[in-house]
XYZ file of C-alpha atoms in Angstrom:
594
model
C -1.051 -17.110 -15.338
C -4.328 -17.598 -16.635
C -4.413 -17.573 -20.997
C -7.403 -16.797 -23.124
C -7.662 -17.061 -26.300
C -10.724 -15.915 -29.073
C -10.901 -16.509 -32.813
C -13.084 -16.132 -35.435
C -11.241 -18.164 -38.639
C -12.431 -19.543 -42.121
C -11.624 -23.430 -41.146
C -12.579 -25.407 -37.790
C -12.073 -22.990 -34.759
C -10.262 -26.093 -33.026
C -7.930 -26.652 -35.246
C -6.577 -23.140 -33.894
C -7.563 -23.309 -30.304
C -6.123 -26.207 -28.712
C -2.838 -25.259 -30.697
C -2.959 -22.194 -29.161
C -3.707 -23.119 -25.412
C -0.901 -25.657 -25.719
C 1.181 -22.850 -26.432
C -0.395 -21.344 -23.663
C 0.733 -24.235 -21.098
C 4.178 -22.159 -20.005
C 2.125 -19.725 -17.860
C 0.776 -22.681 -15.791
C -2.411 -23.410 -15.182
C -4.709 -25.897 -13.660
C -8.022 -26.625 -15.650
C -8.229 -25.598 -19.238
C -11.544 -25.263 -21.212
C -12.833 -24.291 -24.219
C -16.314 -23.325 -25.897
C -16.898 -23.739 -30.018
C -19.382 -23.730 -32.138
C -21.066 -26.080 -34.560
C -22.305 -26.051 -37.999
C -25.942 -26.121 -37.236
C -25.684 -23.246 -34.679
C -25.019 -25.200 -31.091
C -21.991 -24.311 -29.242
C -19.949 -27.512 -27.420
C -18.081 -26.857 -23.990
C -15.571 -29.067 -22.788
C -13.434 -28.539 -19.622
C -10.523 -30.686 -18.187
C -8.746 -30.634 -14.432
C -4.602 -30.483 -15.491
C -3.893 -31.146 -18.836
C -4.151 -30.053 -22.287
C -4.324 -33.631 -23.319
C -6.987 -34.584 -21.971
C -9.061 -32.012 -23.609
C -7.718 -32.295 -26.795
C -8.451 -36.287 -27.013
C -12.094 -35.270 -26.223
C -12.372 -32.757 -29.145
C -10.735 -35.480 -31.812
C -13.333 -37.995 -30.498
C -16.225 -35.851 -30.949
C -18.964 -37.247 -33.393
C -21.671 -34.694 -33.630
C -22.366 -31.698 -35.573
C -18.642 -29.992 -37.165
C -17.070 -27.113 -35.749
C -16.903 -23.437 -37.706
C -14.640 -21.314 -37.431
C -16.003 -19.729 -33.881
C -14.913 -20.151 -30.444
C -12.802 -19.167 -27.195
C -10.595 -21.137 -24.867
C -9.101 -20.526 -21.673
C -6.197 -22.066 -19.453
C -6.911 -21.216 -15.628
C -4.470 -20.710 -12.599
C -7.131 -21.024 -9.631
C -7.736 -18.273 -7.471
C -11.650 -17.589 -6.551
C -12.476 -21.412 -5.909
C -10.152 -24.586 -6.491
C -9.042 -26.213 -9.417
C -12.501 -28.436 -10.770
C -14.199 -28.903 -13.771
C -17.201 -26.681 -12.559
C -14.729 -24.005 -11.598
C -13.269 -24.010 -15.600
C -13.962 -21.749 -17.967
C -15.448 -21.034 -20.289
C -18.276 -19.883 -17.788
C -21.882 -19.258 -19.340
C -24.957 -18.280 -18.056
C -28.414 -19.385 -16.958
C -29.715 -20.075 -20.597
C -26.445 -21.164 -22.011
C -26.742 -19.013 -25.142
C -23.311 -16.747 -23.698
C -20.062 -18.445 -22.999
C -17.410 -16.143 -21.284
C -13.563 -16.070 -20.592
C -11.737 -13.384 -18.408
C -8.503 -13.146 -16.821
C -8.141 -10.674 -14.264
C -10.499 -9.978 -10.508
C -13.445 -8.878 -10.594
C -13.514 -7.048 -6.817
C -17.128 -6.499 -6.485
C -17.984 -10.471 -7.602
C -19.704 -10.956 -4.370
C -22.005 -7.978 -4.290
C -22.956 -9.174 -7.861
C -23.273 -12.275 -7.198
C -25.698 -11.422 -4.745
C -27.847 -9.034 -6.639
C -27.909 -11.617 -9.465
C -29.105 -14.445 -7.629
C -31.438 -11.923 -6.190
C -33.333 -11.556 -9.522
C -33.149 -14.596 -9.955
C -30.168 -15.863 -11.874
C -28.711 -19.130 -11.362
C -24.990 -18.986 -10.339
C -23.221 -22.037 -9.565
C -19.621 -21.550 -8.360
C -18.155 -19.339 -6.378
C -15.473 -17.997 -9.543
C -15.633 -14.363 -9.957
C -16.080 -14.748 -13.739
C -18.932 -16.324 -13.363
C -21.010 -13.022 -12.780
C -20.015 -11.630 -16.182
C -21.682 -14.140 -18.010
C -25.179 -13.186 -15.666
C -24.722 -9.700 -16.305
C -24.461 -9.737 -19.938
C -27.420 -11.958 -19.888
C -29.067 -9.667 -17.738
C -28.383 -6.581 -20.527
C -29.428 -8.888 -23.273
C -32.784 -8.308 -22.077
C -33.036 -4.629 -22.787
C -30.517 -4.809 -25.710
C -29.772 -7.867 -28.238
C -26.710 -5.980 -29.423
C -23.760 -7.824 -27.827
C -21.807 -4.989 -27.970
C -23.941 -2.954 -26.031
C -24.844 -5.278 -23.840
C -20.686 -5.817 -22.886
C -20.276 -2.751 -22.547
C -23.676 -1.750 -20.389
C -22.181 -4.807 -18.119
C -18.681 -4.046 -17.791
C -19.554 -0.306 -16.766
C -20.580 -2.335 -13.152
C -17.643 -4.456 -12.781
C -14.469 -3.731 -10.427
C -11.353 -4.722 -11.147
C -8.597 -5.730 -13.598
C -10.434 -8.102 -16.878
C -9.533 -9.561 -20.295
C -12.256 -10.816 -21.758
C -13.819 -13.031 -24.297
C -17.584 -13.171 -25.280
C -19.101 -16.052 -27.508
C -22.691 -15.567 -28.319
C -24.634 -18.829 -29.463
C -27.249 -17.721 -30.932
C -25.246 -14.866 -33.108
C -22.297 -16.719 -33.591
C -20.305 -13.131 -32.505
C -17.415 -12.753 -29.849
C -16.549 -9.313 -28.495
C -13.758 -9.101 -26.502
C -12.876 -6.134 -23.993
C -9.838 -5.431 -21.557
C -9.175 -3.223 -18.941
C -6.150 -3.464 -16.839
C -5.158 -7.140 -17.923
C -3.908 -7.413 -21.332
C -5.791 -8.460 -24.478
C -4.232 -8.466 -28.055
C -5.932 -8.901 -31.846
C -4.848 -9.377 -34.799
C -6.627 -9.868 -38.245
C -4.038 -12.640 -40.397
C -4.899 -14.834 -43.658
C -6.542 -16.872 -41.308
C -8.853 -15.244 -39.785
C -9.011 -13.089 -36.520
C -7.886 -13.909 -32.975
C -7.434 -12.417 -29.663
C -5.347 -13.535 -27.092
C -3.614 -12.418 -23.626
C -0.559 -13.940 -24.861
C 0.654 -13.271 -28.266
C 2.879 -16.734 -28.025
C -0.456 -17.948 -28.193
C -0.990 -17.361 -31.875
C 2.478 -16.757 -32.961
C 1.881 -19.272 -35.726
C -0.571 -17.209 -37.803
C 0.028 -13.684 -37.055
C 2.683 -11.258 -38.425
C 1.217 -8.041 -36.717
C -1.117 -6.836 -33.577
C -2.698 -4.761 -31.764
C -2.609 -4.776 -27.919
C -6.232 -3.204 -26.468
C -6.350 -0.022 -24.582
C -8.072 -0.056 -20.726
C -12.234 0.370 -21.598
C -12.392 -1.005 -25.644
C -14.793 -3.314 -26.175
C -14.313 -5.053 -29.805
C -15.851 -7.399 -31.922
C -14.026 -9.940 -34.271
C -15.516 -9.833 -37.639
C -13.303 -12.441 -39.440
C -13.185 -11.397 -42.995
C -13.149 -7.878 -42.221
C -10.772 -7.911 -39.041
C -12.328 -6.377 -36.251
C -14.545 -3.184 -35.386
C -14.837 -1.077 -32.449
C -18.243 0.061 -31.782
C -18.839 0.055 -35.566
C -15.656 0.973 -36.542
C -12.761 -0.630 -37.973
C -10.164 2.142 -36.526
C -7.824 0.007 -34.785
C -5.197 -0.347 -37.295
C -2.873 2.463 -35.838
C -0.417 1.316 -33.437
C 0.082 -2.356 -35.318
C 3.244 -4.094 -33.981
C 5.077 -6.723 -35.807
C 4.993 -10.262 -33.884
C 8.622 -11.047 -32.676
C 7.803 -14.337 -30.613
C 8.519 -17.105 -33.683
C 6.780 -20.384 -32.965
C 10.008 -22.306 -33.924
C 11.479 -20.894 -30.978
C 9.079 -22.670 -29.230
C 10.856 -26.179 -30.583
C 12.880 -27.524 -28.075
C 15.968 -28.467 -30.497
C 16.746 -31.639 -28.760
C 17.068 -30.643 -24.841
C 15.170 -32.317 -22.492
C 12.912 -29.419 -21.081
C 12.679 -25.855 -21.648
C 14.540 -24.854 -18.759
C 17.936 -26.555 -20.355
C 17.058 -24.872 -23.293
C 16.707 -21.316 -22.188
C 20.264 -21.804 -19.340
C 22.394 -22.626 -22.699
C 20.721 -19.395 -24.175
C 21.707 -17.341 -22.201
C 25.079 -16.540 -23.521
C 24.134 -15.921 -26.665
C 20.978 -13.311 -25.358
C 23.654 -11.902 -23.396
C 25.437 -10.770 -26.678
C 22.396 -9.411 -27.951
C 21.542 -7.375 -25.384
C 25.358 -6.163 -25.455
C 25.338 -5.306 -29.416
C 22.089 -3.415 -28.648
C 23.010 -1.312 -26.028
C 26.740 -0.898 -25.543
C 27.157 1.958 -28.462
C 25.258 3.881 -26.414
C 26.406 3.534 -22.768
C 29.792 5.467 -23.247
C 28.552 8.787 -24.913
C 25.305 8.768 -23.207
C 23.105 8.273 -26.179
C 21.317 5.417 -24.934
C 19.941 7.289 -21.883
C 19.481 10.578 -24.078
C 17.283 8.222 -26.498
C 14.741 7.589 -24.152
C 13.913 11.252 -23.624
C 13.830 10.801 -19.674
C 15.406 13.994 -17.198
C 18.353 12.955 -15.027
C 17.759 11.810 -11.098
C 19.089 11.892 -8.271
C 18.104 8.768 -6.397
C 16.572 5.556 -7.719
C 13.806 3.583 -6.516
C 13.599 -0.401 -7.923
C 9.866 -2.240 -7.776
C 9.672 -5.625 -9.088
C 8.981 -8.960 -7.451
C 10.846 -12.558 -7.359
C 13.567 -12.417 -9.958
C 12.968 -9.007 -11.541
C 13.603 -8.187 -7.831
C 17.068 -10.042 -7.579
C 17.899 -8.633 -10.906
C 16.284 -4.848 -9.884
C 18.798 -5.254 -6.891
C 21.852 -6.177 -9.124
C 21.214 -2.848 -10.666
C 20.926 -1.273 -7.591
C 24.246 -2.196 -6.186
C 26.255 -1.318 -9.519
C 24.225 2.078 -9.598
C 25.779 2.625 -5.954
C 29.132 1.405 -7.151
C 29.746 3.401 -10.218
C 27.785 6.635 -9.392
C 27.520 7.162 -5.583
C 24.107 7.289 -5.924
C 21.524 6.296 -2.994
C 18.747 3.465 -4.057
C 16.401 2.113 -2.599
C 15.062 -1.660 -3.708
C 10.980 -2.318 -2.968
C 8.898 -5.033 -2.929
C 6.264 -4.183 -5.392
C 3.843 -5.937 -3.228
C 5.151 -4.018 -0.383
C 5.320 -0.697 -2.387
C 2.619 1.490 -0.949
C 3.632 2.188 2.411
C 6.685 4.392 0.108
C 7.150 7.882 0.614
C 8.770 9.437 -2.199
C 12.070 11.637 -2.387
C 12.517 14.309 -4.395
C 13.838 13.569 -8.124
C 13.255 9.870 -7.886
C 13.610 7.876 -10.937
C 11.208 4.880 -10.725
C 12.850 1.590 -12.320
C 9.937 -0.821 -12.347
C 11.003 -4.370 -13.576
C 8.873 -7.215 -14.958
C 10.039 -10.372 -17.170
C 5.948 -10.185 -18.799
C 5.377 -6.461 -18.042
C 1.856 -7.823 -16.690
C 2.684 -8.483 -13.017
C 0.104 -7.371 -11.226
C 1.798 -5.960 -7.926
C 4.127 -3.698 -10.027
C 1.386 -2.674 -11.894
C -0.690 -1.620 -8.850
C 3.205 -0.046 -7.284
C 3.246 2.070 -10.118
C -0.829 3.143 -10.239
C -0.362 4.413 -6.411
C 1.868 7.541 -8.296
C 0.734 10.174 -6.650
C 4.345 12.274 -6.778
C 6.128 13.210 -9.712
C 8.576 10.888 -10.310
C 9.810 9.677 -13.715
C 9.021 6.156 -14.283
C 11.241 3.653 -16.337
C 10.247 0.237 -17.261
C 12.314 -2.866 -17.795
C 10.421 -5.415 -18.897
C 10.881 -8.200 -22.153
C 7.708 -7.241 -23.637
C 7.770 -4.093 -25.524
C 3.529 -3.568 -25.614
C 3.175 -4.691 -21.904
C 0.895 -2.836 -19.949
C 3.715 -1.474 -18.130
C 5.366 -0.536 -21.250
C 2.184 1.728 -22.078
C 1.737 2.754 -18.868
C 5.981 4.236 -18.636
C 7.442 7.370 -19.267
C 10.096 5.139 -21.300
C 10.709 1.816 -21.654
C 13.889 -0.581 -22.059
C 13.092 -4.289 -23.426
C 15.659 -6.763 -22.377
C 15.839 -8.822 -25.361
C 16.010 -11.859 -23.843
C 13.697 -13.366 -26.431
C 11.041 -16.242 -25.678
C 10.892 -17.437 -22.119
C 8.717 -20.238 -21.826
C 9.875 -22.208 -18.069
C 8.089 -20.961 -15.807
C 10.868 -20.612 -13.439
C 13.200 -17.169 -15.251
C 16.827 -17.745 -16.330
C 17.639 -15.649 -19.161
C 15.182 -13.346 -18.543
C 17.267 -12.369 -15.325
C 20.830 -12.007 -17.198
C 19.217 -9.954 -19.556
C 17.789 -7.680 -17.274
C 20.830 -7.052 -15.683
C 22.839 -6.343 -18.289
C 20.633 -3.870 -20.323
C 19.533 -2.414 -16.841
C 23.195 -1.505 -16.041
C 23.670 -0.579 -19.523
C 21.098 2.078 -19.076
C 22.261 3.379 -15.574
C 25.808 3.595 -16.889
C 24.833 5.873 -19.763
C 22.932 7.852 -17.561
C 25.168 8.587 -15.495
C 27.349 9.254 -18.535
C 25.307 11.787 -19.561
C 24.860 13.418 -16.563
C 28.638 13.633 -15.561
C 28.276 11.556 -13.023
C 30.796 8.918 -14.289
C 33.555 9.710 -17.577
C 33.571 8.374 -21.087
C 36.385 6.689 -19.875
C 35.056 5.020 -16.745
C 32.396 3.574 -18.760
C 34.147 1.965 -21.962
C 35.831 -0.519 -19.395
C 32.871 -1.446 -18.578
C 31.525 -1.849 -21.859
C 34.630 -3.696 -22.354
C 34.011 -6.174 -19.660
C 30.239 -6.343 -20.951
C 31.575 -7.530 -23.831
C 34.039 -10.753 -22.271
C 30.451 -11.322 -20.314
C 28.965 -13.813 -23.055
C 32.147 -15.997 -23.159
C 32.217 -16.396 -19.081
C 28.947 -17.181 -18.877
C 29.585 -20.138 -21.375
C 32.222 -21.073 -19.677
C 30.885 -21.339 -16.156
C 28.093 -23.295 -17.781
C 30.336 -25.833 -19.031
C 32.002 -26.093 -15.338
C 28.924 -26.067 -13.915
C 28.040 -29.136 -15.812
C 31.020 -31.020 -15.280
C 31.078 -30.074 -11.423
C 27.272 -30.089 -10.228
C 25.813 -34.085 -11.580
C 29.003 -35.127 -9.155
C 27.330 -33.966 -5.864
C 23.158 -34.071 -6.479
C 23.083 -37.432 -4.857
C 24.957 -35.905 -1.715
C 22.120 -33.300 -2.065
C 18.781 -34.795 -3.116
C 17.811 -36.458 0.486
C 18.048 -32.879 2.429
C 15.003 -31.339 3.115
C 16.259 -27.406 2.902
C 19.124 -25.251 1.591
C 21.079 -22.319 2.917
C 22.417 -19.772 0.620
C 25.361 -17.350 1.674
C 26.922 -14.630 0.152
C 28.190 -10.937 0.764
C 28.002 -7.617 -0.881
C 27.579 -7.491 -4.656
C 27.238 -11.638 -4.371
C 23.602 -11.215 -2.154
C 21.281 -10.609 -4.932
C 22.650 -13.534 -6.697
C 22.328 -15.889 -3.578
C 18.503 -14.476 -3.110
C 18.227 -15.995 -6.844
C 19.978 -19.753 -6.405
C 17.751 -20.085 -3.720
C 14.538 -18.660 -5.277
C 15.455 -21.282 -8.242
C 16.174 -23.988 -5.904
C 13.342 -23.497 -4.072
C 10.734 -22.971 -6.988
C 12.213 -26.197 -8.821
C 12.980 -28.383 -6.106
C 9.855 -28.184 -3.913
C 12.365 -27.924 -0.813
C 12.657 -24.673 1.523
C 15.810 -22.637 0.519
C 16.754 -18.721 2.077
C 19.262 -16.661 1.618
C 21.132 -14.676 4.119
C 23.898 -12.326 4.161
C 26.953 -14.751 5.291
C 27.600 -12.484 8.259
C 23.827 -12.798 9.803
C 24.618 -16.817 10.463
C 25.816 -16.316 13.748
C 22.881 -13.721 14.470
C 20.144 -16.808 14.110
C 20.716 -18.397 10.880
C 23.598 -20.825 12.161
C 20.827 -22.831 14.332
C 19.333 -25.089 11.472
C 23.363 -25.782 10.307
C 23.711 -29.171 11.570
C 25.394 -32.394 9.925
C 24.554 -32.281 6.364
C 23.237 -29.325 6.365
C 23.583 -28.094 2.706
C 25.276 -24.577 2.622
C 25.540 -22.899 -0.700
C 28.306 -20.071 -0.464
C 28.180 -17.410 -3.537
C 31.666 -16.320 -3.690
C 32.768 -13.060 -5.075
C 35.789 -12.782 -3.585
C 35.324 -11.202 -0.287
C 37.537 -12.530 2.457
C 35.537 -12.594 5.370
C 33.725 -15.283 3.349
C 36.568 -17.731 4.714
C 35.591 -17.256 8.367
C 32.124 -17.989 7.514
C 32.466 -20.936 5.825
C 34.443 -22.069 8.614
C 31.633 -21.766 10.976
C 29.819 -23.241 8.712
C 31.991 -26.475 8.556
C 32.804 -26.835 12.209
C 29.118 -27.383 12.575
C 29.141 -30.178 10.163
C 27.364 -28.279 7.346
C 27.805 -29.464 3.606
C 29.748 -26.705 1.605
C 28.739 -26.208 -1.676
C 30.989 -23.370 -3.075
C 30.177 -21.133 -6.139
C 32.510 -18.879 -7.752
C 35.989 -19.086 -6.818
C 38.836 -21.288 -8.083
C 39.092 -24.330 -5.574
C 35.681 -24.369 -4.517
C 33.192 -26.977 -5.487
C 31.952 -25.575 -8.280
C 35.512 -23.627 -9.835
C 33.809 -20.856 -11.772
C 36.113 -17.515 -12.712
C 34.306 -14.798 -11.423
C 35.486 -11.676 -12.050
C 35.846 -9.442 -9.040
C 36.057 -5.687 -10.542
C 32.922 -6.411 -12.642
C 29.866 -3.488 -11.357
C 27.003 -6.275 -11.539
C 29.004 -8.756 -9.369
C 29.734 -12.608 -9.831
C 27.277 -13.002 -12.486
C 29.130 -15.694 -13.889
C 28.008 -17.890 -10.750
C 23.787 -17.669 -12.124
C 23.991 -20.491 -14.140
C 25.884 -22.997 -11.946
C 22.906 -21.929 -9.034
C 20.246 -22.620 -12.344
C 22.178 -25.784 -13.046
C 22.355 -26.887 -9.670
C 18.603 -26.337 -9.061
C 17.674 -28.327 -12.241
C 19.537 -31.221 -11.727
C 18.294 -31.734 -7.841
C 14.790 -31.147 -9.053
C 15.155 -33.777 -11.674
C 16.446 -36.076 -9.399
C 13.265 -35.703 -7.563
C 10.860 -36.258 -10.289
C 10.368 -32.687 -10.608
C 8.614 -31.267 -13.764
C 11.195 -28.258 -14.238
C 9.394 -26.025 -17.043
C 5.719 -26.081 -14.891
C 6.700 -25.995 -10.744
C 3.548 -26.727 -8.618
C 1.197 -23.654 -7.943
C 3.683 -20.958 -9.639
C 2.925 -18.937 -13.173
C 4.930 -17.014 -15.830
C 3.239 -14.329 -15.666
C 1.298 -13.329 -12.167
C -1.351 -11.150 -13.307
C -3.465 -11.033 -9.875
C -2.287 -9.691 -6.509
């Protein structure tokens, strides 16, 4: 969702800013903006409606005063007002002299808002942010310490922020965080904070992620200090995201990049975690007590995946689980000896985040996330990082594979160590974890033999179906989440044996029909319902059907091996409708407000 990124370095401050918030561009946005400062002391703010581009051809043009080494950027995703220039950040306030960029909600923005303009501050758009800027230059008046005056402000606010403070006449940023995340890091270069450490992955080796309620400044030459003090080495952690990864290595978009990836994260996440699933050693690592039930929160496809888990948890240990929509997660009542298994691709998704903050039972809470100092990481009893590496489409495809694989890995060696399931029981699945990397290849290769042959069938209808049964459902809810997300056109997913309870009524001629097969027989009948009403039968995961991919029917997590055919087919049919596939209209990568 929305990026922000804050440096302080020892060459022009825009050399590294409008690097950084192209690398920002994955999370989608709308209007992107930044604020720098010049040589003799003034600080320039330019803001652009879409594009990155258009921002960065205004900054090379530029023909006043040079740029130092100071200045913040932002990408937004509107939410408090629409997408405009006004609406952009950086937001500043009445005298100009401090520039602002948050992520995050401030809850109480109208009540300030109101009080502001009562004592007379000038606010001119309706963005939350905007209020941050007045208060600080409402403290400014009884303190000229930016620090203190950030902090004095931020003790009012309500609400989830990441934020970035430029002051013009100082020429200091402070940057705070509380609920949203906010990294630093001191490099060779200079400092930076960011909400995104893709963001800077060119210059830094190591950082820090902020705790809820620090307030910091950026010093540059002496890295940063924290209310006077430099004490935030401690908890440094190395940078993993490499900016060549970033390089698209000849595919078109991102989203063919990261579907042939998948594979070979696949076999990472199996040489990770498989020496530990048949002893039990992987669950002992993570120092959690055994359960008795499991509850899932995640949203969208940490949900799909969260329900893959689910199922195999059911299958191979008889346990009850219950799935929950994160966003739906309050209403909950607890069980006794309930592991929590909260799921997130960024570990920043707001609606788990606020799922797992309404704890009040004691439960033990696991996190699966791919980022290792998410806030959900912090916030867990123990946390498992899916290794699926950078993910920068908006729209998740490895990220999904590799949550279900290291998810079952972990439930498996629970369940191991609990005696729930035998050494032996588990080392065939480990062994068929281990053939997984090799059938995924090869259903991608099928896939993209088999799908190009039928998109122009396809592209003309204006909504999908998606069928499937038992351990195939969760993978169903996920083609048509893709399909849906890339193509622009409505797609749902039932459970093949609700058609005739309401479903069957929008099958007419044409109708496309997308059957995940995992072998289950009474599939046959409902395809055949599906046909005698003239529907369009697109099958997925059986020999014979229209896409012939080999799924493996004794496999715990289900017909897997169908997930990139449904990616695949939901590429190529947004493609063929001028789709941009790596940034879908109105989504993000990460959703960091509810």
């Amino acid at each position: 969702m929305c990026g922000i990124i804050a440096c302080r370095t020892h060459s022009p401050a825009t050399d590294y800013l409008l690097v950084a918030l192209g690398r920002l561009e994955y999370r989608g946005y709308d209007s992107v903006g930044i604020a720098v400062r010049t040589t003799t002391g003034d600080v320039v703010r330019m803001r652009a409606v879409r594009r990155i581009g258009a921002l960065d051809s205004a900054f090379r043009s530029w023909t006043g005063a040079a740029f130092d080494g100071v200045g913040i950027g932002h990408t937004r995703w509107a939410t408090h007002g629409p997408a405009t220039e006004a609406n952009a950040h950086p937001h500043v306030d009445c005298t100009g002299r401090i520039s602002i960029v948050h992520n995050g909600i401030i809850e109480n923005a109208s009540e300030l808002r109101s009080d502001l303009r009562h004592a007379g501050h000038g606010i001119v758009t309706d963005v939350d942010s905007e209020v941050i800027a007045h208060l600080i230059e409402d403290r400014m008046t009884t303190s000229d310490d930016l620090v203190d005056a950030v902090r004095s402000a931020l003790t009012v606010l309500r609400g989830s922020w990441a934020l970035a403070v430029l002051d013009e006449r100082s020429g200091r940023i402070v940057v705070a965080a509380h609920r949203s995340p906010l990294l630093v890091a001191h490099t060779r270069h200079g400092d930076f904070a960011t909400s995104d450490i893709a963001a800077v992955a060119d210059w830094v080796t190591e950082f820090r992620a902020l705790d809820d309620g620090e307030v910091v400044e950026l010093t540059g030459h002496n890295g940063w200090t924290n209310h006077g003090t430099g004490e935030l080495i401690s908890r440094l952690v190395p940078c993993a995201w490499k900016a060549e990864e970033a390089d698209l290595n000849g595919r078109a978009d991102y989203m063919a990049k990261e579907i042939d990836e998948q594979p070979a994260a696949v076999a990472r996440v199996v040489d990770e975690f498989a020496g530990g699933m048949a002893d039990g050693s992987l669950w002992r690592s993570l120092g959690l007590a055994s359960f008795d039930r499991v509850e899932v929160i995640g949203c969208g496809t940490s949900l799909n995946a969260g329900r893959v888990i689910g199922n195999a948890l059911r299958r191979v240990g008889g346990l009850p689980v219950r799935v929950t929509v994160a966003s739906e997660a309050e209403a909950e009542i607890a069980e006794p000896n309930t592991m929590r298994l909260a799921i997130s691709q960024s570990g920043e998704t707001a609606d788990v985040l606020s799922a797992i903050s309404q704890r009040n039972f004691p439960t033990t809470l696991l996190a699966l996330t791919n980022n290792s100092h998410s806030t959900l990481a912090r916030g867990a009893d123990a946390v498992v990082t899916c290794l699926a590496g950078p993910e920068i489409g908006v729209a998740a495809t490895k990220t999904f594979v590799c949550q279900v694989v290291s998810g079952v890995a972990v439930i498996v060696s629970a369940l191991v160590d609990s005696g729930r399931l035998s050494p032996s029981a588990a080392r065939v699945v480990v062994d068929d974890l281990r053939r997984l990397p090799d059938r995924l290849a090869a259903a991608a290769t099928v896939a993209k033999c088999a799908v190009p042959q039928i998109i122009d069938e396809l592209v003309d209808a204006s909504g999908f179906i998606f069928i499937a049964r038992g351990s195939g459902l969760p993978y169903a809810a996920e083609g048509a989440l893709k399909l849906k997300e890339l193509s622009y056109r409505w797609a749902e997913h039932y459970p093949a044996g609700e058609l005739k309870h309401g479903p069957l009524a929008l099958v007419d001629d044409g109708t496309p029909v997308v059957v995940v097969d995992n072998g289950d027989p009474r599939l046959a009948t409902n395809v055949a319902e599906v046909r005698t009403r003239g529907g369009r039968v697109v099958s997925v995961g059986t020999p014979g059907g229209t896409v012939a991919v080999d799924c493996d029917p004794a496999a715990v997590w289900g017909p897997i091996e169908t997930v990139l055919p449904l990616q695949i087919l939901a590429r190529d049919l947004a493609l063929a409708l001028g789709r941009d596939v790596d940034r879908p209209r109105n989504l993000a990568k990460s959703v960091t407000v509810e």
